[in-house]
Amino acid sequence: MRLRFLALGAFAIGSAVLLSACAPSASTAPAPDAKDDVTLKVWSWRTEDVEKYNKIFDVYEAAHPGVTVQFEAFQNTEYNQILTTGLAGSDGPDIPMVRAYGQLQPNIAAGQLEPIDGLVEGLEGIAPSVLAGAVGKEDGKTYAVPLATQTLQMFYNKDIFEQNDLSVPTTWSEFIELNDTLVTKEITPMALGAKDSWILPIFADIVGSAMYGGSAFETKVLDGSTTFEDPDYVASLQIVDDMQAYMTPDVVGVSYTDSQIQFTSGQAAQFPGGSFEIATFATQAPDLNIGSYQVPVPPNAVSDVPLSAGYADGNFAINSKSEKKDAAFELLNWLATPEFGQLVADELNQFSAIPGVTYANAAMQEAWDNYEQAQAPYLLLVDFRYGEPLGTAVLGEQIQKIFLGQTDAAGAAASLQTGVSQWFTPGK
Amino acid sequence: MKTMSVITPRRRRNIGIALTKKTGLVFVLPALVLFAVFIFYPLMTALSYSFYNWTGIVRGEFASFGNYVTLFTQLPYKTQIPNAFVHNVMLFAGAMLFQNTIGLGLATLLHRLKRFKRFFQTMFTLPYLVSPLVVGYLWSLMLSPLFGPVNFVLKSVGLDALAQPWLGNPSTAIWVVVFVTAWQWVGFPVLLYGAALGGIPEEINEAASLDGASPWQRFRDVTFPMLIPAIGTVSVLTFIGAMEAFPIPYALGGSMGSPAGATDVLSLLFYRTAFESGSSNAIGTSSAIATLLFLFIFGVSIFITWFMRRAERRLY
């Protein structure tokens, strides 16, 4: 009898555990707050910026009595899963930070985000290639306010340049001469972590965007009047191949982290990378004196001027299940103001997507001025990450093969075209 | 005395019945519940997910075998799956070779050792206690062509030709993965074979030597056959480990299996598809990969176990 009772009890406990694991968590969220007292949940993957965001939202709270912004950050690598679960449930964020371009589409397709066209002011001033990162591919509606812009340029160690009487190149021949001089002086001209393939399409656009023509090529490749096998695009990949002479031998064995150390420790004079490196360099080597420049126009290039590729990095959107949409829209409108943009620049050391922001950090201002001069999209990220295989993933691997001598520029371009053709239909 | 004889059979009967049926069930239940929730339920979920089209986390229409067909007809899967599979097989072959030669050799040597046996056993097992991810990152630091001590040492002793970009060269990178995996796990067969060797009665070997058997004959005809069960266990576990390999390839070659896919394995492909592709049907495709991987590992493991049991039966 006692045994039967015991077995029954164990079964009941076991079943309860099983059921609680399967069932969605019960809604313990409080009822929507009274009109004057609203708490808005903001989610982000920037765990390193929690204090800075709290400081930024203090400014908003001070101007909006009764509104509390609760900022929560989750591990970057796990954020997509956490957000997906959060948006599906009832206790998710009101304003989630969301990814851009192709990576945003699953959330839009699942109906988890609120369209914001006509409801948020200040979007018209944002660069089209940046705002495109917040637009639904299928319906063309805008779903988010871009947070930051990244730009891709050549960073250089000012001290090494000065010690060796070198100056920022303004023509292609000067650029080649600069690198040749560094080689003769036994300084590695460029630090590149080619073992991590994601950095390679970035490098390709830093040295080759002007060669294939940036935005003009983007228009043509999207409407189908050309492909990646276009001689100009192949020529841009040939430049990538030629640049290997200015890197550490066997560069495919060098990891991205190693390349950062190579640059910050003064072993390499230049670092082709994104503006997100500025903050990293400042932390790793506070005394490092860095500058940036746009790689000059190569001979026979489509563009007459040097180009800086850029893209949107992160957006703020509104959860379609939020019960506090009015307050959420008010906050989202503030996130599109120059006031917030300036706070992004000052507190987060990032390039704001909002125009009219100034940068106290000299290296940031220089990179931003370069970008403002002549912009181009970071083509494979902006337009070719909407299907599988991702354009960036294909080209990254192909450039590794170029460096390893397993393929050439034309072969890499052909593989890129074959890869993206699987899902990309021109003119759509 | 009389009382005792009455009580004893009752007690025995009670205990006997309880252990075989109801009490046994109660003891098994917690494990069963955990197994159901954390193993069986996710397994079945992945299986069912693989038969649907997905848009983000919203389940779409029934896709039948559509996701499986995608794996063998669409880029990047149709090229990456065979590539990754070959690397998994190389990992298995390399690990088997390493563990059944060096692992068994070390275990045999340690078995003969009178002193420091425990010390060496601990030393060989030590890497096995460290997280494979940590082991992988440590080796990638040691093999860095810029700052790595391995190439530095090779160069300083005049072996410049051997100072390779080990992880940057596709022809050496996968063997580095094989070596590091084997290096980490070698302590496991050493322990297992050590225990199996300890379990072989001394008398049999003594009898064999009295009959005039040479040391090699004793190993081949006495020791080795008695090690077959241990070899079977090591083989199955090595197979499962090699097919599921993730942390070491990830730490050494990144999620893309750098350089140029030379260290790609099936678990990395699954990880990329599920968490990095950004594809709206990521759940469908990655579940199909996971299901195929499971069925393959499960099927072959059962085959190896059956094969080893048959070998044992033939030998005894």
XYZ file of C-alpha atoms in Angstrom:
744
model
C 0.000 0.000 0.000
C 2.769 2.334 1.045
C 4.709 1.386 -2.063
C 1.793 2.074 -4.331
C 1.398 5.459 -2.674
C 5.107 6.146 -3.169
C 4.988 5.158 -6.819
C 1.927 7.299 -7.376
C 3.627 10.269 -5.703
C 6.775 9.858 -7.790
C 4.704 9.584 -10.946
C 2.797 12.754 -10.051
C 6.026 14.679 -9.411
C 7.579 13.313 -12.597
C 4.568 14.273 -14.652
C 4.533 17.737 -13.155
C 8.207 18.226 -14.098
C 7.487 16.960 -17.600
C 4.477 19.160 -18.071
C 6.144 22.253 -16.722
C 9.022 21.709 -19.127
C 6.717 21.357 -22.120
C 4.196 24.022 -21.338
C 4.886 27.661 -22.154
C 5.759 29.639 -19.067
C 2.705 31.038 -17.391
C 2.189 34.713 -17.879
C 3.420 36.318 -14.712
C 3.828 39.719 -16.358
C 1.887 42.405 -14.560
C -1.050 44.027 -16.233
C -0.203 47.069 -18.366
C 0.897 49.891 -16.124
C -1.233 52.891 -15.484
C -0.877 55.584 -18.112
C 1.403 57.734 -16.020
C 3.663 54.946 -14.897
C 5.152 52.889 -17.727
C 8.095 50.504 -17.708
C 9.543 49.783 -21.139
C 11.751 46.751 -21.600
C 14.646 47.242 -24.025
C 16.717 44.195 -25.025
C 20.140 44.226 -26.600
C 23.176 42.030 -27.305
C 25.598 44.722 -26.078
C 26.430 43.258 -22.659
C 29.552 45.436 -22.551
C 27.457 48.635 -22.846
C 24.864 48.120 -20.106
C 26.085 51.015 -17.942
C 26.391 53.312 -20.931
C 22.864 52.523 -22.106
C 21.516 53.083 -18.612
C 23.161 56.503 -18.677
C 21.627 57.242 -22.095
C 18.150 56.175 -21.007
C 18.499 58.286 -17.821
C 18.411 61.262 -20.168
C 15.142 60.014 -21.671
C 13.606 59.237 -18.287
C 14.461 62.711 -17.000
C 12.554 64.263 -19.914
C 9.660 61.783 -19.647
C 8.500 61.525 -16.036
C 6.715 58.304 -15.228
C 8.579 56.332 -17.893
C 11.145 53.790 -16.767
C 13.386 52.185 -19.354
C 14.581 48.783 -18.259
C 17.660 47.886 -20.327
C 18.611 44.209 -20.456
C 21.531 42.780 -22.405
C 22.194 39.162 -23.392
C 25.207 37.310 -24.743
C 25.729 38.351 -28.380
C 26.143 34.808 -29.705
C 22.959 33.615 -28.022
C 20.922 36.747 -28.559
C 19.078 35.591 -31.687
C 17.674 32.545 -29.892
C 16.840 34.485 -26.732
C 15.094 37.189 -28.732
C 13.186 34.688 -30.869
C 11.878 33.028 -27.723
C 11.186 36.383 -26.051
C 9.215 37.716 -29.009
C 7.196 34.512 -29.242
C 6.230 34.604 -25.571
C 4.323 37.107 -23.511
C 7.194 38.455 -21.411
C 9.480 39.638 -24.199
C 10.859 43.146 -24.697
C 8.820 46.138 -25.817
C 11.750 47.481 -27.806
C 14.223 44.839 -28.947
C 17.531 45.607 -30.596
C 17.362 43.622 -33.825
C 19.859 42.643 -36.511
C 19.950 44.289 -39.937
C 19.316 43.318 -43.582
C 18.909 39.573 -44.208
C 19.341 38.652 -40.533
C 16.283 40.776 -39.663
C 13.976 39.044 -42.141
C 13.058 35.962 -40.039
C 11.644 38.261 -37.302
C 9.687 40.285 -39.864
C 8.411 37.183 -41.662
C 7.231 35.761 -38.342
C 5.184 38.931 -37.753
C 7.041 39.704 -34.534
C 7.783 43.360 -35.310
C 5.548 46.396 -35.797
C 5.837 48.391 -39.080
C 6.873 51.970 -38.285
C 6.383 53.848 -41.592
C 4.789 57.232 -40.941
C 4.924 56.718 -37.186
C 8.552 57.661 -36.574
C 10.015 60.991 -37.620
C 13.590 61.527 -38.752
C 14.027 58.411 -40.878
C 14.294 60.409 -44.125
C 17.727 61.808 -43.200
C 19.296 58.368 -42.774
C 21.497 57.072 -45.629
C 19.416 54.761 -47.899
C 21.894 51.864 -47.701
C 21.701 52.086 -43.894
C 17.907 52.379 -43.690
C 17.681 49.406 -46.067
C 18.907 47.332 -43.136
C 15.585 47.953 -41.364
C 13.277 47.202 -44.279
C 11.307 44.001 -44.926
C 12.467 42.376 -48.166
C 9.011 41.068 -49.049
C 6.709 43.987 -48.178
C 9.144 46.939 -48.406
C 7.912 48.320 -45.060
C 10.280 49.839 -42.497
C 10.385 47.951 -39.214
C 13.102 49.619 -37.177
C 15.257 52.664 -36.480
C 18.913 52.073 -37.402
C 21.231 52.414 -34.429
C 24.749 52.556 -35.763
C 26.670 52.681 -39.020
C 29.927 50.912 -39.626
C 32.351 51.973 -42.295
C 35.207 49.961 -43.766
C 38.564 51.650 -44.255
C 42.321 51.266 -44.011
C 43.533 52.054 -40.495
C 47.191 52.902 -40.031
C 49.692 53.423 -37.243
C 50.576 57.131 -37.381
C 53.791 56.648 -35.412
C 55.144 54.028 -37.824
C 54.278 56.300 -40.755
C 56.038 59.233 -39.084
C 59.152 57.300 -38.070
C 59.588 56.077 -41.631
C 58.731 59.333 -43.379
C 55.630 57.904 -44.937
C 52.443 59.741 -45.746
C 48.853 58.761 -46.475
C 48.648 57.751 -50.162
C 46.375 59.730 -52.441
C 47.013 57.833 -55.674
C 47.262 54.143 -56.452
C 50.975 54.382 -57.286
C 51.604 56.087 -53.943
C 49.649 53.296 -52.240
C 51.791 50.616 -53.893
C 54.972 52.578 -53.182
C 54.010 52.932 -49.523
C 53.532 49.178 -49.165
C 56.743 48.398 -51.054
C 58.676 50.761 -48.779
C 57.260 49.050 -45.690
C 58.317 45.680 -47.091
C 61.896 46.925 -47.664
C 61.953 48.275 -44.115
C 60.858 44.829 -42.893
C 57.586 46.071 -41.447
C 54.516 43.997 -42.340
C 52.416 46.467 -44.375
C 48.969 45.020 -43.546
C 47.640 42.890 -40.701
C 44.841 40.626 -41.894
C 43.348 37.667 -40.045
C 42.578 35.583 -43.120
C 41.989 32.439 -41.031
C 38.645 33.977 -40.020
C 36.890 34.137 -43.356
C 34.289 36.785 -42.338
C 36.940 39.525 -42.428
C 37.838 38.773 -46.071
C 34.780 40.226 -47.887
C 35.350 43.342 -45.735
C 38.932 43.503 -46.979
C 37.746 42.950 -50.574
C 35.489 46.015 -50.378
C 38.155 48.175 -48.698
C 40.620 47.649 -51.544
C 38.196 46.918 -54.373
C 34.951 48.876 -53.992
C 36.162 51.734 -56.220
C 37.426 49.211 -58.776
C 33.990 47.653 -59.398
C 32.123 50.883 -58.814
C 30.280 50.638 -55.455
C 26.642 51.759 -55.647
C 26.582 51.893 -59.465
C 27.586 48.231 -59.630
C 25.063 47.436 -56.877
C 22.236 48.830 -59.040
C 23.362 46.842 -62.076
C 23.873 43.554 -60.262
C 20.494 43.883 -58.538
C 18.582 44.579 -61.767
C 20.402 41.798 -63.562
C 22.263 43.875 -66.129
C 25.504 42.422 -64.826
C 26.733 39.625 -62.565
C 29.667 39.040 -60.235
C 31.528 37.643 -63.243
C 31.684 41.187 -64.591
C 35.335 41.973 -65.527
C 35.326 44.940 -63.129
C 34.302 42.775 -60.171
C 36.856 40.117 -61.157
C 39.489 42.880 -61.352
C 38.588 43.952 -57.791
C 39.240 40.376 -56.603
C 42.520 40.386 -58.527
C 43.554 43.357 -56.363
C 42.757 41.246 -53.278
C 45.066 38.544 -54.671
C 47.830 41.071 -55.436
C 47.665 42.503 -51.901
C 48.819 39.172 -50.440
C 52.379 40.332 -51.152
C 51.901 42.923 -48.398
C 50.783 40.530 -45.684
C 52.437 38.019 -43.387
C 53.453 34.921 -45.379
C 50.822 32.179 -45.080
C 48.253 34.752 -44.023
C 45.476 32.116 -44.030
C 47.031 30.761 -40.827
C 46.682 34.125 -39.056
C 43.545 34.498 -36.935
C 41.602 37.736 -36.638
C 42.681 38.169 -33.009
C 46.328 37.605 -33.960
C 46.011 40.269 -36.663
C 44.675 42.758 -34.097
C 47.639 42.052 -31.826
C 49.969 42.341 -34.824
C 48.649 45.855 -35.475
C 48.310 47.110 -31.900
C 51.780 45.841 -30.979
C 53.285 47.792 -33.871
C 54.343 44.742 -35.887
C 52.156 45.778 -38.814
C 51.682 49.305 -40.103
C 48.115 49.054 -41.409
C 44.901 47.246 -40.582
C 42.116 47.003 -43.156
C 38.948 46.796 -41.070
C 35.648 48.180 -39.881
C 35.073 51.245 -37.736
C 34.108 48.857 -34.912
C 37.873 48.316 -34.507
C 38.426 51.868 -33.196
C 36.945 51.061 -29.775
C 38.823 47.725 -29.648
C 42.149 49.358 -30.520
C 41.556 52.020 -27.885
C 41.028 49.329 -25.236
C 43.853 47.037 -26.341
C 46.422 49.787 -26.890
C 45.342 53.147 -25.444
C 48.582 54.806 -26.595
C 48.263 53.641 -30.189
C 48.085 56.625 -32.486
C 45.761 55.569 -35.293
C 44.411 57.229 -38.390
C 42.385 55.991 -41.310
C 42.215 56.600 -45.041
C 40.294 55.444 -48.073
C 42.340 53.219 -50.354
C 43.025 55.290 -53.525
C 41.395 54.543 -56.847
C 43.178 51.745 -58.759
C 43.959 52.145 -62.488
C 40.988 51.516 -64.816
C 38.566 51.686 -61.885
C 34.878 52.350 -62.479
C 34.693 54.977 -59.728
C 36.596 58.262 -60.101
C 36.882 58.759 -56.372
C 37.937 56.504 -53.483
C 34.956 54.840 -51.769
C 34.236 53.848 -48.187
C 31.914 50.914 -47.862
C 29.386 51.074 -45.037
C 26.432 49.251 -43.535
C 23.883 49.475 -40.743
C 24.786 47.651 -37.577
C 21.802 47.008 -35.366
C 18.322 48.503 -35.224
C 15.686 49.198 -32.601
C 12.212 47.833 -33.343
C 8.880 47.403 -31.561
C 7.583 44.008 -30.478
C 4.204 43.510 -32.159
C 2.986 41.824 -28.950
C 3.916 44.808 -26.751
C 1.044 46.093 -24.671
C 2.642 49.521 -24.337
C 2.920 50.489 -27.990
C 2.182 54.197 -27.472
C 5.018 54.599 -25.010
C 7.228 52.360 -27.151
C 6.633 54.513 -30.238
C 7.464 57.630 -28.229
C 10.780 56.097 -27.204
C 11.457 54.900 -30.762
C 10.885 58.440 -32.037
C 13.493 59.640 -29.546
C 15.923 56.980 -30.792
C 15.701 58.658 -34.219
C 16.633 62.128 -32.902
C 20.044 63.828 -33.167
C 20.034 63.988 -29.343
C 20.156 60.184 -29.125
C 22.559 60.057 -32.086
C 24.990 62.307 -30.245
C 24.715 60.127 -27.118
C 25.521 57.062 -29.262
C 28.653 58.868 -30.462
C 29.717 60.202 -27.065
C 28.793 57.336 -24.776
C 29.019 54.256 -27.005
C 31.851 55.415 -29.324
C 29.836 54.298 -32.331
C 28.868 56.020 -35.549
C 25.251 57.014 -35.240
C 22.969 56.378 -38.182
C 21.374 59.808 -37.572
C 22.909 62.671 -39.581
C 24.413 65.759 -37.956
C 26.365 64.007 -35.197
C 29.923 65.071 -34.320
C 32.684 62.927 -32.847
C 35.032 63.981 -30.058
C 37.399 61.094 -30.800
C 39.785 62.243 -33.562
C 40.151 58.787 -35.144
C 36.370 58.455 -35.289
C 35.888 61.911 -36.787
C 38.533 61.172 -39.430
C 36.919 57.849 -40.402
C 33.502 59.510 -40.481
C 34.744 62.360 -42.680
C 36.199 59.806 -45.098
C 32.887 57.984 -45.193
C 30.937 61.205 -45.748
C 33.114 62.045 -48.758
C 32.068 59.068 -50.854
C 29.969 56.171 -49.636
C 29.349 52.754 -51.033
C 27.396 49.786 -49.672
C 29.259 46.864 -48.158
C 27.705 45.027 -51.071
C 27.658 41.398 -49.980
C 26.320 42.205 -46.508
C 23.780 44.805 -47.588
C 22.286 42.924 -50.550
C 23.425 39.317 -50.558
C 22.594 37.924 -47.155
C 18.911 37.241 -47.859
C 19.279 33.570 -48.727
C 21.548 30.577 -48.480
C 24.422 30.495 -49.139
C 25.206 33.963 -47.811
C 27.243 36.060 -50.241
C 29.736 36.975 -47.507
C 30.258 33.314 -46.565
C 30.893 32.257 -50.178
C 33.332 35.070 -50.938
C 35.138 34.630 -47.587
C 35.918 31.008 -48.407
C 36.781 31.845 -52.016
C 39.304 34.513 -50.959
C 40.936 31.963 -48.658
C 41.217 29.722 -51.716
C 42.744 32.598 -53.722
C 45.349 33.104 -50.984
C 46.029 29.358 -50.874
C 46.437 29.239 -54.659
C 43.435 26.926 -55.055
C 41.516 29.336 -57.281
C 41.958 32.700 -59.023
C 39.956 35.931 -59.136
C 37.766 34.751 -62.024
C 37.131 31.390 -60.363
C 36.190 33.040 -57.068
C 33.814 35.451 -58.828
C 32.190 32.550 -60.700
C 31.687 30.616 -57.448
C 30.156 33.687 -55.823
C 27.749 34.072 -58.745
C 26.792 30.371 -58.654
C 26.269 30.534 -54.890
C 24.016 33.586 -54.742
C 22.147 32.580 -57.935
C 20.608 29.785 -55.936
C 18.275 32.214 -54.190
C 18.828 35.611 -55.798
C 16.635 36.579 -58.747
C 17.688 39.841 -60.422
C 15.083 42.571 -60.584
C 13.070 41.163 -57.686
C 14.322 -20.001 16.274
C 10.786 -20.684 15.251
C 10.040 -16.976 14.911
C 13.080 -16.435 12.717
C 12.056 -19.129 10.296
C 8.656 -17.473 9.905
C 9.967 -13.943 9.376
C 12.850 -14.664 7.031
C 10.902 -16.042 4.065
C 8.360 -13.167 4.297
C 11.070 -10.548 4.301
C 12.865 -12.162 1.434
C 9.660 -12.383 -0.603
C 8.833 -8.730 0.038
C 12.266 -7.475 -0.969
C 12.386 -9.699 -4.008
C 9.042 -8.565 -5.418
C 9.645 -4.890 -4.684
C 13.053 -4.738 -6.369
C 11.939 -6.431 -9.539
C 8.706 -4.514 -10.072
C 7.203 -1.536 -8.297
C 10.127 -0.249 -6.241
C 12.344 -0.714 -9.247
C 9.998 1.451 -11.269
C 10.066 4.161 -8.610
C 13.863 4.146 -8.674
C 13.949 4.281 -12.453
C 11.284 6.968 -12.758
C 13.434 10.066 -12.053
C 15.985 8.990 -14.639
C 13.193 8.120 -17.039
C 11.600 11.535 -16.597
C 14.941 13.291 -17.161
C 15.621 11.106 -20.197
C 12.173 11.829 -21.584
C 12.404 15.582 -21.068
C 16.001 16.208 -22.079
C 16.777 13.450 -24.605
C 13.695 11.792 -26.032
C 11.462 14.865 -26.324
C 14.087 17.076 -28.086
C 14.970 14.134 -30.337
C 11.383 13.663 -31.408
C 10.923 17.420 -31.739
C 13.923 17.688 -34.072
C 12.576 14.785 -36.094
C 9.172 16.424 -36.487
C 10.698 19.870 -37.179
C 12.695 18.434 -40.056
C 9.508 17.603 -41.955
C 8.195 21.177 -42.015
C 9.083 24.433 -43.713
C 9.818 27.203 -41.245
C 9.680 30.970 -41.344
C 11.801 31.997 -38.413
C 10.124 30.185 -35.534
C 6.733 29.957 -37.202
C 6.018 26.484 -38.538
C 4.812 26.517 -42.120
C 3.401 23.794 -44.336
C 4.364 20.114 -44.203
C 7.475 19.701 -46.336
C 7.673 15.899 -46.357
C 11.306 15.096 -47.235
C 11.865 18.560 -48.747
C 14.487 19.601 -46.206
C 16.362 16.333 -46.742
C 16.280 16.819 -50.505
C 17.665 20.354 -49.987
C 20.664 18.900 -48.166
C 21.690 16.893 -51.198
C 20.689 19.205 -54.034
C 21.273 22.790 -52.882
C 24.349 24.879 -52.201
C 26.101 25.131 -49.807
C 24.936 21.779 -48.368
C 25.500 19.547 -51.381
C 29.208 20.430 -51.428
C 29.745 20.952 -47.692
C 28.095 17.749 -46.435
C 30.401 15.316 -48.320
C 33.404 17.504 -47.441
C 32.507 17.576 -43.739
C 31.643 13.870 -43.696
C 35.059 12.926 -45.088
C 36.655 14.956 -42.295
C 34.548 13.176 -39.663
C 35.684 9.840 -41.086
C 39.325 11.018 -41.058
C 38.854 12.057 -37.451
C 37.510 8.593 -36.588
C 40.260 6.772 -38.499
C 42.977 8.948 -36.948
C 41.602 8.579 -33.436
C 41.233 4.792 -33.804
C 44.784 4.487 -35.066
C 46.172 6.681 -32.295
C 44.174 5.150 -29.452
C 44.609 1.525 -30.448
C 48.339 1.816 -31.061
C 49.714 4.513 -28.761
C 46.853 4.209 -26.243
C 47.154 0.420 -26.035
C 50.969 0.619 -26.056
C 51.000 3.080 -23.166
C 48.487 0.986 -21.229
C 50.631 -2.139 -21.730
C 53.771 -0.307 -20.597
C 51.997 1.137 -17.563
C 50.612 -2.296 -16.710
C 54.159 -3.619 -16.388
C 55.314 -0.621 -14.414
C 55.697 -1.264 -10.712
C 56.247 2.311 -9.489
C 54.746 5.622 -10.626
C 51.917 3.776 -12.355
C 49.241 6.011 -10.837
C 51.320 9.110 -11.520
C 51.612 8.378 -15.240
C 47.988 7.308 -15.488
C 47.006 10.675 -14.009
C 49.351 12.549 -16.334
C 47.971 10.863 -19.449
C 44.403 11.457 -18.319
C 44.919 15.097 -17.374
C 44.121 16.651 -20.807
C 40.928 14.585 -20.835
C 39.766 16.526 -17.762
C 40.191 19.914 -19.426
C 37.349 21.309 -21.548
C 37.974 20.445 -25.211
C 37.258 24.053 -26.129
C 40.091 25.212 -23.872
C 42.395 22.534 -25.278
C 41.528 23.652 -28.817
C 42.185 27.327 -28.122
C 45.462 26.542 -26.345
C 46.684 24.552 -29.345
C 45.592 27.263 -31.770
C 47.660 29.746 -29.748
C 50.638 27.407 -29.705
C 50.407 26.884 -33.469
C 49.901 30.552 -34.386
C 52.306 31.398 -37.228
C 52.917 34.838 -35.690
C 53.310 34.258 -31.977
C 53.131 30.478 -31.527
C 55.892 28.762 -29.538
C 55.783 25.594 -31.702
C 57.162 27.269 -34.822
C 59.510 29.374 -32.709
C 61.074 26.253 -31.205
C 61.267 24.532 -34.597
C 63.039 27.537 -36.102
C 65.432 27.973 -33.211
C 66.638 24.374 -33.516
C 67.188 24.761 -37.256
C 64.065 22.953 -38.413
C 62.782 25.937 -40.419
C 61.276 23.680 -43.071
C 58.958 22.192 -40.456
C 57.791 25.597 -39.184
C 54.532 25.419 -41.135
C 51.388 27.525 -40.822
C 49.852 24.346 -39.378
C 46.315 25.644 -39.181
C 46.548 27.793 -42.305
C 47.466 25.022 -44.703
C 44.509 22.838 -45.771
C 46.698 19.742 -46.073
C 47.932 19.966 -42.480
C 44.958 21.644 -40.726
C 42.697 18.568 -40.547
C 45.572 16.436 -39.240
C 46.160 19.008 -36.511
C 42.500 18.546 -35.533
C 42.998 14.751 -35.550
C 46.184 15.032 -33.501
C 44.780 17.440 -30.900
C 41.632 15.308 -30.497
C 43.728 12.151 -30.079
C 46.124 13.941 -27.732
C 43.281 14.985 -25.502
C 41.499 11.643 -25.418
C 44.447 9.240 -25.234
C 44.106 9.012 -21.443
C 40.711 7.398 -21.845
C 41.836 4.230 -23.703
C 44.887 4.107 -21.417
C 42.551 3.833 -18.422
C 40.149 1.447 -20.124
C 42.831 -0.838 -21.519
C 44.692 -0.611 -18.203
C 41.629 -1.920 -16.392
C 41.107 -4.647 -19.006
C 44.759 -5.730 -18.769
C 44.486 -5.817 -14.985
C 41.482 -8.099 -15.350
C 43.383 -10.783 -17.278
C 44.347 -13.523 -14.805
C 48.130 -13.888 -14.454
C 47.821 -17.680 -14.516
C 46.783 -17.763 -18.165
C 49.894 -15.888 -19.238
C 52.035 -18.028 -16.962
C 50.522 -21.188 -18.393
C 51.166 -19.919 -21.913
C 54.806 -19.159 -21.169
C 55.228 -22.590 -19.565
C 53.938 -24.027 -22.820
C 56.731 -22.111 -24.555
C 54.774 -19.164 -26.027
C 56.906 -16.154 -26.985
C 55.921 -12.664 -25.626
C 54.387 -11.780 -29.015
C 52.437 -15.062 -29.124
C 51.206 -14.412 -25.584
C 49.999 -10.947 -26.600
C 48.400 -12.138 -29.853
C 46.732 -15.294 -28.548
C 46.043 -14.505 -24.892
C 46.064 -10.785 -24.085
C 44.586 -9.390 -27.299
C 41.528 -11.683 -27.450
C 40.760 -10.810 -23.845
C 40.960 -7.131 -24.705
C 38.324 -7.408 -27.429
C 35.445 -6.194 -25.195
C 37.505 -3.117 -24.222
C 38.468 -2.484 -27.868
C 34.769 -2.689 -28.737
C 33.863 -0.107 -26.119
C 36.697 2.209 -27.170
C 35.704 1.850 -30.847
C 32.050 2.703 -30.283
C 32.857 5.684 -28.054
C 35.541 6.896 -30.478
C 33.094 6.626 -33.353
C 30.421 8.616 -31.524
C 33.007 11.187 -30.406
C 34.444 11.595 -33.915
C 31.057 11.949 -35.586
C 29.841 14.465 -33.006
C 33.164 16.361 -32.835
C 32.512 20.054 -32.323
C 34.553 21.969 -29.706
C 38.055 21.145 -30.977
C 37.309 21.758 -34.694
C 35.454 24.935 -33.659
C 38.360 26.229 -31.580
C 40.949 25.374 -34.234
C 39.163 26.335 -37.455
C 36.200 28.478 -36.401
C 32.593 27.815 -37.336
C 33.443 27.944 -41.054
C 36.025 25.159 -40.768
C 38.904 27.372 -41.932
C 40.988 27.374 -44.024
C 38.565 27.123 -46.932
C 36.502 24.358 -45.317
C 39.538 22.151 -44.644
C 38.528 21.466 -41.026
C 34.772 21.450 -41.522
C 32.829 18.676 -39.771
C 29.115 17.828 -39.675
C 28.442 19.381 -36.264
C 29.978 22.665 -37.428
C 27.758 22.566 -40.498
C 24.756 21.987 -38.249
C 25.807 24.888 -35.991
C 26.294 27.250 -38.945
C 22.964 26.285 -40.463
C 21.034 26.571 -37.216
C 22.597 29.654 -35.665
C 24.627 31.609 -38.219
C 22.953 31.225 -41.594
C 20.179 33.722 -40.909
C 18.073 31.613 -43.259
C 14.381 31.769 -42.435
C 14.142 27.977 -42.818
C 17.161 27.433 -40.528
C 15.146 25.242 -38.142
C 13.924 22.906 -40.896
C 17.286 22.415 -42.588
C 19.322 22.135 -39.403
C 16.843 19.631 -37.915
C 17.230 17.522 -41.048
C 21.028 17.571 -40.619
C 20.688 16.655 -36.933
C 18.291 13.802 -37.699
C 20.533 12.330 -40.395
C 23.560 12.647 -38.132
C 21.726 10.902 -35.295
C 20.467 8.072 -37.499
C 23.944 7.530 -38.916
C 25.673 7.515 -35.517
C 22.959 5.312 -34.003
C 22.977 2.820 -36.875
C 26.732 2.460 -37.132
C 27.166 2.257 -33.335
C 24.714 -0.628 -33.217
C 26.558 -2.292 -36.091
C 29.955 -1.901 -34.370
C 28.549 -3.302 -31.123
C 27.024 -6.286 -32.963
C 30.243 -6.871 -34.883
C 32.387 -6.756 -31.742
C 30.064 -9.140 -29.864
C 30.294 -11.585 -32.762
C 34.077 -11.305 -32.723
C 34.078 -12.000 -28.975
C 31.873 -15.069 -29.388
C 34.145 -16.450 -32.087
C 37.239 -15.991 -29.959
C 35.986 -17.594 -26.774
